PDB file of C-alpha atoms in Angstrom:
ATOM      1  CA  ALA U 225       0.007   0.008   0.012  1.00 74.00           C
ATOM      2  CA  GLN U 226       1.116   3.516  -0.673  1.00 78.00           C
ATOM      3  CA  SER U 227       2.164   5.874   2.103  1.00 86.00           C
ATOM      4  CA  VAL U 228       3.323   9.467   2.350  1.00 92.00           C
ATOM      5  CA  THR U 229       5.527  11.279   4.848  1.00 95.00           C
ATOM      6  CA  GLN U 230       5.837  14.973   5.550  1.00 96.00           C
ATOM      7  CA  PRO U 231       8.821  15.181   7.848  1.00 96.00           C
ATOM      8  CA  ASP U 232       8.234  18.756   9.039  1.00 95.00           C
ATOM      9  CA  ILE U 233       5.235  19.425  11.310  1.00 94.00           C
ATOM     10  CA  HIS U 234       5.890  23.185  11.462  1.00 96.00           C
ATOM     11  CA  ILE U 235       7.990  25.475   9.320  1.00 97.00           C
ATOM     12  CA  THR U 236       8.552  29.210   9.932  1.00 97.00           C
ATOM     13  CA  VAL U 237       9.950  31.509   7.252  1.00 97.00           C
ATOM     14  CA  SER U 238      10.178  35.241   6.874  1.00 97.00           C
ATOM     15  CA  GLU U 239       8.003  37.054   4.385  1.00 97.00           C
ATOM     16  CA  GLY U 240       9.848  37.283   1.077  1.00 97.00           C
ATOM     17  CA  ALA U 241      12.047  34.297   1.774  1.00 97.00           C
ATOM     18  CA  SER U 242      12.015  31.150  -0.275  1.00 97.00           C
ATOM     19  CA  LEU U 243      10.147  28.026   0.851  1.00 97.00           C
ATOM     20  CA  GLU U 244      10.559  24.288   0.436  1.00 98.00           C
ATOM     21  CA  LEU U 245       8.179  21.792   2.026  1.00 98.00           C
ATOM     22  CA  ARG U 246       9.205  18.194   1.936  1.00 98.00           C
ATOM     23  CA  CYS U 247       7.150  15.170   0.908  1.00 97.00           C
ATOM     24  CA  ASN U 248       8.311  11.573   0.565  1.00 96.00           C
ATOM     25  CA  TYR U 249       6.195   8.702  -0.638  1.00 93.00           C
ATOM     26  CA  SER U 250       6.378   4.937  -0.659  1.00 88.00           C
ATOM     27  CA  TYR U 251       5.138   3.101  -3.676  1.00 80.00           C
ATOM     28  CA  GLY U 252       6.701   0.692  -6.152  1.00 70.00           C
ATOM     29  CA  ALA U 253       5.559   2.225  -9.367  1.00 76.00           C
ATOM     30  CA  THR U 254       4.973   5.828 -10.407  1.00 77.00           C
ATOM     31  CA  PRO U 255       2.365   7.303  -8.177  1.00 85.00           C
ATOM     32  CA  TYR U 256       0.123  10.296  -8.760  1.00 90.00           C
ATOM     33  CA  LEU U 257       0.974  13.085  -6.403  1.00 94.00           C
ATOM     34  CA  PHE U 258      -0.818  16.151  -5.116  1.00 95.00           C
ATOM     35  CA  TRP U 259      -0.239  19.191  -2.916  1.00 97.00           C
ATOM     36  CA  TYR U 260      -3.221  20.748  -1.199  1.00 97.00           C
ATOM     37  CA  VAL U 261      -3.485  23.818   1.016  1.00 96.00           C
ATOM     38  CA  GLN U 262      -5.880  24.396   3.917  1.00 94.00           C
ATOM     39  CA  SER U 263      -6.424  27.836   5.343  1.00 90.00           C
ATOM     40  CA  PRO U 264      -7.760  28.024   8.927  1.00 84.00           C
ATOM     41  CA  GLY U 265     -11.347  26.811   9.163  1.00 79.00           C
ATOM     42  CA  GLN U 266     -11.522  25.982   5.513  1.00 81.00           C
ATOM     43  CA  GLY U 267     -11.564  22.933   3.307  1.00 83.00           C
ATOM     44  CA  LEU U 268      -8.669  21.878   1.153  1.00 91.00           C
ATOM     45  CA  GLN U 269      -7.693  23.429  -2.168  1.00 93.00           C
ATOM     46  CA  LEU U 270      -5.498  21.848  -4.805  1.00 95.00           C
ATOM     47  CA  LEU U 271      -2.186  23.666  -5.465  1.00 97.00           C
ATOM     48  CA  LEU U 272      -0.783  21.242  -8.068  1.00 96.00           C
ATOM     49  CA  LYS U 273      -0.620  17.632  -9.148  1.00 94.00           C
ATOM     50  CA  TYR U 274       1.618  15.221 -11.026  1.00 93.00           C
ATOM     51  CA  PHE U 275       0.962  11.883 -12.644  1.00 85.00           C
ATOM     52  CA  SER U 276       3.078  11.863 -15.791  1.00 85.00           C
ATOM     53  CA  GLY U 277       5.169  13.998 -18.114  1.00 87.00           C
ATOM     54  CA  ASP U 278       7.399  16.905 -17.029  1.00 89.00           C
ATOM     55  CA  THR U 279       8.662  16.285 -13.510  1.00 91.00           C
ATOM     56  CA  LEU U 280       8.547  19.974 -12.686  1.00 96.00           C
ATOM     57  CA  VAL U 281       4.966  20.991 -12.113  1.00 96.00           C
ATOM     58  CA  GLN U 282       3.635  24.533 -11.834  1.00 97.00           C
ATOM     59  CA  GLY U 283       0.663  25.299  -9.660  1.00 96.00           C
ATOM     60  CA  ILE U 284      -1.484  28.142  -8.473  1.00 95.00           C
ATOM     61  CA  LYS U 285      -0.337  30.984  -6.282  1.00 94.00           C
ATOM     62  CA  GLY U 286       3.253  30.766  -7.554  1.00 96.00           C
ATOM     63  CA  PHE U 287       3.943  27.313  -6.211  1.00 97.00           C
ATOM     64  CA  GLU U 288       5.867  24.564  -7.999  1.00 98.00           C
ATOM     65  CA  ALA U 289       6.841  20.995  -7.141  1.00 98.00           C
ATOM     66  CA  GLU U 290       9.397  18.538  -8.574  1.00 96.00           C
ATOM     67  CA  PHE U 291       8.926  14.818  -8.789  1.00 94.00           C
ATOM     68  CA  LYS U 292      12.169  12.961  -8.124  1.00 94.00           C
ATOM     69  CA  ARG U 293      11.766   9.236  -8.626  1.00 91.00           C
ATOM     70  CA  SER U 294      15.255   8.407  -7.337  1.00 91.00           C
ATOM     71  CA  GLN U 295      14.515  10.127  -4.012  1.00 93.00           C
ATOM     72  CA  SER U 296      10.808   9.168  -3.853  1.00 92.00           C
ATOM     73  CA  SER U 297      10.081  12.839  -3.248  1.00 95.00           C
ATOM     74  CA  PHE U 298       7.696  15.520  -4.352  1.00 96.00           C
ATOM     75  CA  ASN U 299       8.818  18.736  -2.605  1.00 98.00           C
ATOM     76  CA  LEU U 300       6.845  21.945  -2.861  1.00 98.00           C
ATOM     77  CA  ARG U 301       8.621  25.203  -3.462  1.00 98.00           C
ATOM     78  CA  LYS U 302       7.950  28.906  -3.704  1.00 98.00           C
ATOM     79  CA  PRO U 303      10.615  31.516  -4.419  1.00 97.00           C
ATOM     80  CA  SER U 304       9.152  34.264  -2.252  1.00 97.00           C
ATOM     81  CA  VAL U 305       6.410  33.717   0.353  1.00 97.00           C
ATOM     82  CA  HIS U 306       3.662  36.175   1.250  1.00 96.00           C
ATOM     83  CA  TRP U 307       1.885  36.523   4.604  1.00 95.00           C
ATOM     84  CA  SER U 308      -1.203  35.050   2.969  1.00 94.00           C
ATOM     85  CA  ASP U 309       0.652  31.764   2.406  1.00 96.00           C
ATOM     86  CA  ALA U 310       0.374  30.961   6.126  1.00 96.00           C
ATOM     87  CA  ALA U 311      -1.681  27.758   6.139  1.00 96.00           C
ATOM     88  CA  GLU U 312      -1.399  24.004   6.467  1.00 96.00           C
ATOM     89  CA  TYR U 313      -0.015  22.127   3.444  1.00 97.00           C
ATOM     90  CA  PHE U 314      -0.800  18.481   2.662  1.00 97.00           C
ATOM     91  CA  CYS U 315       0.931  16.138   0.283  1.00 96.00           C
ATOM     92  CA  ALA U 316      -1.152  13.264  -1.009  1.00 94.00           C
ATOM     93  CA  VAL U 317      -0.409  10.155  -3.053  1.00 91.00           C
ATOM     94  CA  GLY U 318      -2.475   7.834  -5.228  1.00 87.00           C
ATOM     95  CA  ALA U 319      -1.311   4.514  -6.461  1.00 76.00           C
ATOM     96  CA  GLY U 320      -3.800   3.066  -8.934  1.00 72.00           C
ATOM     97  CA  ASP U 321      -6.285   1.613  -6.443  1.00 77.00           C
ATOM     98  CA  ASP U 322      -8.759   4.533  -6.432  1.00 80.00           C
ATOM     99  CA  LYS U 323      -7.567   5.721  -2.967  1.00 84.00           C
ATOM    100  CA  ILE U 324      -5.757   8.924  -2.180  1.00 88.00           C
ATOM    101  CA  ILE U 325      -3.686   8.918   1.031  1.00 89.00           C
ATOM    102  CA  PHE U 326      -2.779  12.213   2.674  1.00 92.00           C
ATOM    103  CA  GLY U 327       0.256  13.050   4.760  1.00 93.00           C
ATOM    104  CA  LYS U 328      -0.015  14.568   8.224  1.00 94.00           C
ATOM    105  CA  GLY U 329       0.538  18.026   6.993  1.00 95.00           C
ATOM    106  CA  THR U 330       3.065  20.880   7.462  1.00 97.00           C
ATOM    107  CA  ARG U 331       1.895  24.067   9.097  1.00 96.00           C
ATOM    108  CA  LEU U 332       3.546  27.114   7.582  1.00 97.00           C
ATOM    109  CA  HIS U 333       4.142  30.241   9.706  1.00 97.00           C
ATOM    110  CA  ILE U 334       5.210  33.517   8.147  1.00 96.00           C
ATOM    111  CA  LEU U 335       7.288  36.088  10.052  1.00 95.00           C
ATOM    112  CA  PRO U 336       6.645  39.739   9.079  1.00 90.00           C
TER     113      PRO U 336
ATOM    114  CA  ASN G 102     -22.854  25.173  -9.049  1.00 70.00           C
ATOM    115  CA  ALA G 103     -22.839  24.683  -5.292  1.00 79.00           C
ATOM    116  CA  GLY G 104     -19.954  22.184  -5.516  1.00 94.00           C
ATOM    117  CA  VAL G 105     -19.765  19.865  -2.502  1.00 95.00           C
ATOM    118  CA  THR G 106     -22.189  20.599   0.356  1.00 96.00           C
ATOM    119  CA  GLN G 107     -22.122  19.017   3.785  1.00 96.00           C
ATOM    120  CA  THR G 108     -24.703  19.162   6.531  1.00 96.00           C
ATOM    121  CA  PRO G 109     -24.705  19.804   9.423  1.00 96.00           C
ATOM    122  CA  LYS G 110     -21.813  22.169  10.051  1.00 95.00           C
ATOM    123  CA  PHE G 111     -21.639  21.372  13.737  1.00 96.00           C
ATOM    124  CA  ARG G 112     -23.090  18.600  15.871  1.00 96.00           C
ATOM    125  CA  ILE G 113     -22.744  17.422  19.450  1.00 96.00           C
ATOM    126  CA  LEU G 114     -23.656  13.825  20.142  1.00 96.00           C
ATOM    127  CA  LYS G 115     -23.891  11.753  23.306  1.00 97.00           C
ATOM    128  CA  ILE G 116     -22.080   8.479  23.522  1.00 97.00           C
ATOM    129  CA  GLY G 117     -24.118   5.704  21.900  1.00 96.00           C
ATOM    130  CA  GLN G 118     -26.250   8.024  19.745  1.00 96.00           C
ATOM    131  CA  SER G 119     -26.299   7.671  15.978  1.00 96.00           C
ATOM    132  CA  MET G 120     -26.354  10.197  13.198  1.00 96.00           C
ATOM    133  CA  THR G 121     -25.847  10.604   9.449  1.00 97.00           C
ATOM    134  CA  LEU G 122     -23.534  13.186   7.952  1.00 97.00           C
ATOM    135  CA  GLN G 123     -24.876  14.317   4.578  1.00 97.00           C
ATOM    136  CA  CYS G 124     -22.715  15.003   1.536  1.00 97.00           C
ATOM    137  CA  THR G 125     -23.998  16.112  -1.863  1.00 97.00           C
ATOM    138  CA  GLN G 126     -22.159  17.133  -5.019  1.00 97.00           C
ATOM    139  CA  ASP G 127     -23.632  18.679  -8.117  1.00 96.00           C
ATOM    140  CA  MET G 128     -20.679  18.200 -10.484  1.00 96.00           C
ATOM    141  CA  ASN G 129     -21.607  14.711 -11.681  1.00 96.00           C
ATOM    142  CA  HIS G 130     -18.396  13.282 -10.250  1.00 96.00           C
ATOM    143  CA  ASN G 131     -17.891   9.534 -10.127  1.00 95.00           C
ATOM    144  CA  TYR G 132     -15.516   9.495  -7.130  1.00 95.00           C
ATOM    145  CA  MET G 133     -16.528  10.526  -3.643  1.00 96.00           C
ATOM    146  CA  TYR G 134     -14.547  10.324  -0.418  1.00 96.00           C
ATOM    147  CA  TRP G 135     -15.060  10.736   3.331  1.00 97.00           C
ATOM    148  CA  TYR G 136     -12.146  11.878   5.437  1.00 96.00           C
ATOM    149  CA  ARG G 137     -11.706  12.674   9.075  1.00 96.00           C
ATOM    150  CA  GLN G 138      -9.193  15.290  10.277  1.00 94.00           C
ATOM    151  CA  ASP G 139      -7.645  15.214  13.718  1.00 92.00           C
ATOM    152  CA  PRO G 140      -5.019  17.721  14.935  1.00 84.00           C
ATOM    153  CA  GLY G 141      -1.579  16.707  13.841  1.00 83.00           C
ATOM    154  CA  MET G 142      -2.827  13.600  12.030  1.00 86.00           C
ATOM    155  CA  GLY G 143      -3.700  14.960   8.628  1.00 89.00           C
ATOM    156  CA  LEU G 144      -6.642  13.487   6.790  1.00 92.00           C
ATOM    157  CA  LYS G 145      -7.518   9.868   7.179  1.00 93.00           C
ATOM    158  CA  LEU G 146      -9.660   8.147   4.516  1.00 93.00           C
ATOM    159  CA  ILE G 147     -12.752   6.532   6.009  1.00 96.00           C
ATOM    160  CA  TYR G 148     -14.661   5.293   2.956  1.00 96.00           C
ATOM    161  CA  TYR G 149     -14.708   6.011  -0.729  1.00 95.00           C
ATOM    162  CA  SER G 150     -16.922   5.344  -3.737  1.00 96.00           C
ATOM    163  CA  VAL G 151     -16.073   5.044  -7.436  1.00 94.00           C
ATOM    164  CA  GLY G 152     -19.713   5.310  -8.568  1.00 94.00           C
ATOM    165  CA  ALA G 153     -23.292   4.772  -7.569  1.00 94.00           C
ATOM    166  CA  GLY G 154     -23.681   1.407  -5.845  1.00 94.00           C
ATOM    167  CA  ILE G 155     -19.978   0.939  -5.263  1.00 95.00           C
ATOM    168  CA  THR G 156     -18.243   1.674  -1.980  1.00 96.00           C
ATOM    169  CA  ASP G 157     -15.049   0.517  -0.345  1.00 94.00           C
ATOM    170  CA  LYS G 158     -13.172   0.920   2.965  1.00 94.00           C
ATOM    171  CA  GLY G 159     -10.358   3.359   3.426  1.00 92.00           C
ATOM    172  CA  GLU G 160      -7.793   3.545   6.201  1.00 90.00           C
ATOM    173  CA  VAL G 161     -10.102   3.933   9.233  1.00 95.00           C
ATOM    174  CA  PRO G 162     -13.583   2.488   8.445  1.00 96.00           C
ATOM    175  CA  ASN G 163     -14.449   1.032  11.874  1.00 96.00           C
ATOM    176  CA  GLY G 164     -17.531   2.591  13.462  1.00 95.00           C
ATOM    177  CA  TYR G 165     -18.798   4.062  10.183  1.00 97.00           C
ATOM    178  CA  ASN G 166     -20.986   2.995   7.271  1.00 97.00           C
ATOM    179  CA  VAL G 167     -21.725   4.495   3.917  1.00 97.00           C
ATOM    180  CA  SER G 168     -24.070   4.045   0.949  1.00 95.00           C
ATOM    181  CA  ARG G 169     -24.075   5.494  -2.574  1.00 97.00           C
ATOM    182  CA  SER G 170     -27.514   5.100  -4.132  1.00 96.00           C
ATOM    183  CA  THR G 171     -27.099   8.092  -6.435  1.00 96.00           C
ATOM    184  CA  THR G 172     -24.207   9.829  -8.121  1.00 97.00           C
ATOM    185  CA  GLU G 173     -24.903  13.012  -6.120  1.00 97.00           C
ATOM    186  CA  ASP G 174     -25.168  11.756  -2.525  1.00 97.00           C
ATOM    187  CA  PHE G 175     -22.692   9.956  -0.277  1.00 98.00           C
ATOM    188  CA  PRO G 176     -23.959   9.931   3.338  1.00 98.00           C
ATOM    189  CA  LEU G 177     -21.781   8.741   6.208  1.00 98.00           C
ATOM    190  CA  ARG G 178     -23.479   6.935   9.100  1.00 97.00           C
ATOM    191  CA  LEU G 179     -22.259   6.721  12.669  1.00 95.00           C
ATOM    192  CA  GLU G 180     -24.203   3.984  14.445  1.00 89.00           C
ATOM    193  CA  LEU G 181     -22.904   4.086  18.053  1.00 94.00           C
ATOM    194  CA  ALA G 182     -21.007   7.297  18.587  1.00 95.00           C
ATOM    195  CA  ALA G 183     -17.849   7.114  20.673  1.00 96.00           C
ATOM    196  CA  PRO G 184     -15.577   9.868  21.943  1.00 96.00           C
ATOM    197  CA  SER G 185     -12.870   8.667  19.524  1.00 95.00           C
ATOM    198  CA  GLN G 186     -15.096   9.840  16.676  1.00 96.00           C
ATOM    199  CA  THR G 187     -14.786  13.456  17.770  1.00 97.00           C
ATOM    200  CA  SER G 188     -13.279  15.006  14.723  1.00 97.00           C
ATOM    201  CA  VAL G 189     -13.808  17.223  11.681  1.00 95.00           C
ATOM    202  CA  TYR G 190     -15.279  15.326   8.768  1.00 97.00           C
ATOM    203  CA  PHE G 191     -14.694  16.266   5.147  1.00 96.00           C
ATOM    204  CA  CYS G 192     -16.366  14.938   2.074  1.00 96.00           C
ATOM    205  CA  ALA G 193     -14.755  15.342  -1.288  1.00 96.00           C
ATOM    206  CA  SER G 194     -15.492  14.421  -4.911  1.00 96.00           C
ATOM    207  CA  SER G 195     -13.495  14.120  -8.154  1.00 94.00           C
ATOM    208  CA  PRO G 196     -14.235  13.092 -11.741  1.00 93.00           C
ATOM    209  CA  GLU G 197     -11.420  10.501 -11.684  1.00 89.00           C
ATOM    210  CA  VAL G 198      -8.979   9.439  -9.032  1.00 85.00           C
ATOM    211  CA  THR G 199      -6.131  11.331 -10.822  1.00 85.00           C
ATOM    212  CA  ASP G 200      -8.154  14.539 -10.834  1.00 88.00           C
ATOM    213  CA  THR G 201      -8.568  17.382  -8.338  1.00 91.00           C
ATOM    214  CA  GLN G 202     -10.636  16.520  -5.304  1.00 93.00           C
ATOM    215  CA  TYR G 203     -13.197  19.160  -4.421  1.00 94.00           C
ATOM    216  CA  PHE G 204     -13.816  19.409  -0.711  1.00 93.00           C
ATOM    217  CA  GLY G 205     -16.856  20.401   1.195  1.00 93.00           C
ATOM    218  CA  PRO G 206     -16.709  22.847   4.132  1.00 91.00           C
ATOM    219  CA  GLY G 207     -16.571  20.116   6.780  1.00 93.00           C
ATOM    220  CA  THR G 208     -18.678  18.962   9.713  1.00 95.00           C
ATOM    221  CA  ARG G 209     -17.312  19.444  13.213  1.00 95.00           C
ATOM    222  CA  LEU G 210     -18.537  16.583  15.397  1.00 96.00           C
ATOM    223  CA  THR G 211     -18.137  16.303  19.162  1.00 96.00           C
ATOM    224  CA  VAL G 212     -19.069  13.118  21.042  1.00 96.00           C
ATOM    225  CA  LEU G 213     -19.496  13.572  24.798  1.00 94.00           C
TER     226      LEU G 213
END
């Protein structure tokens, strides 16, 4: 069965700094991968997804992620964060069995 | 389109009571999912459905039941509420498993 790990529970960055959120998955073949964002008291919104093709994926709100098969990773990046990016971020993986499994999330804090 | 709607928004149950969480989508999506979200634990898949009449267990199905008699509706039933079922419940839908999941606003359930 597939699994996903987000090693960082909390991350704090200064406004304007770059950001990288880590995601590692476990699955034998090529999974399909997602990043979602959840603002306080809200449901989840898709930032980007990957299931084939170019391993560098562009998403909404200036986010991008890179699929690295050799490292079983799908890290999320943003070159310059804004205070409005403060939220919880979830990596999710699907593996061909109709289920999507979510990681435990990384809460992003932004320093002014 | 209303998207994914969930009712109720909040509910307090006593131990041993039963209730149904309602979920309706108006996007004609085949796939529907129920998740629970607990602090620091991310989203755990309870049940999912790939179409009307077809349901399957997720990661944490014990204590819950579902049905899918129509494409639009995917109710989640709690038969004998327990304090461990205190959580925020999200319903989601997608056209295919590789597509974006659209989330409802959530139901906050407390069992006392």
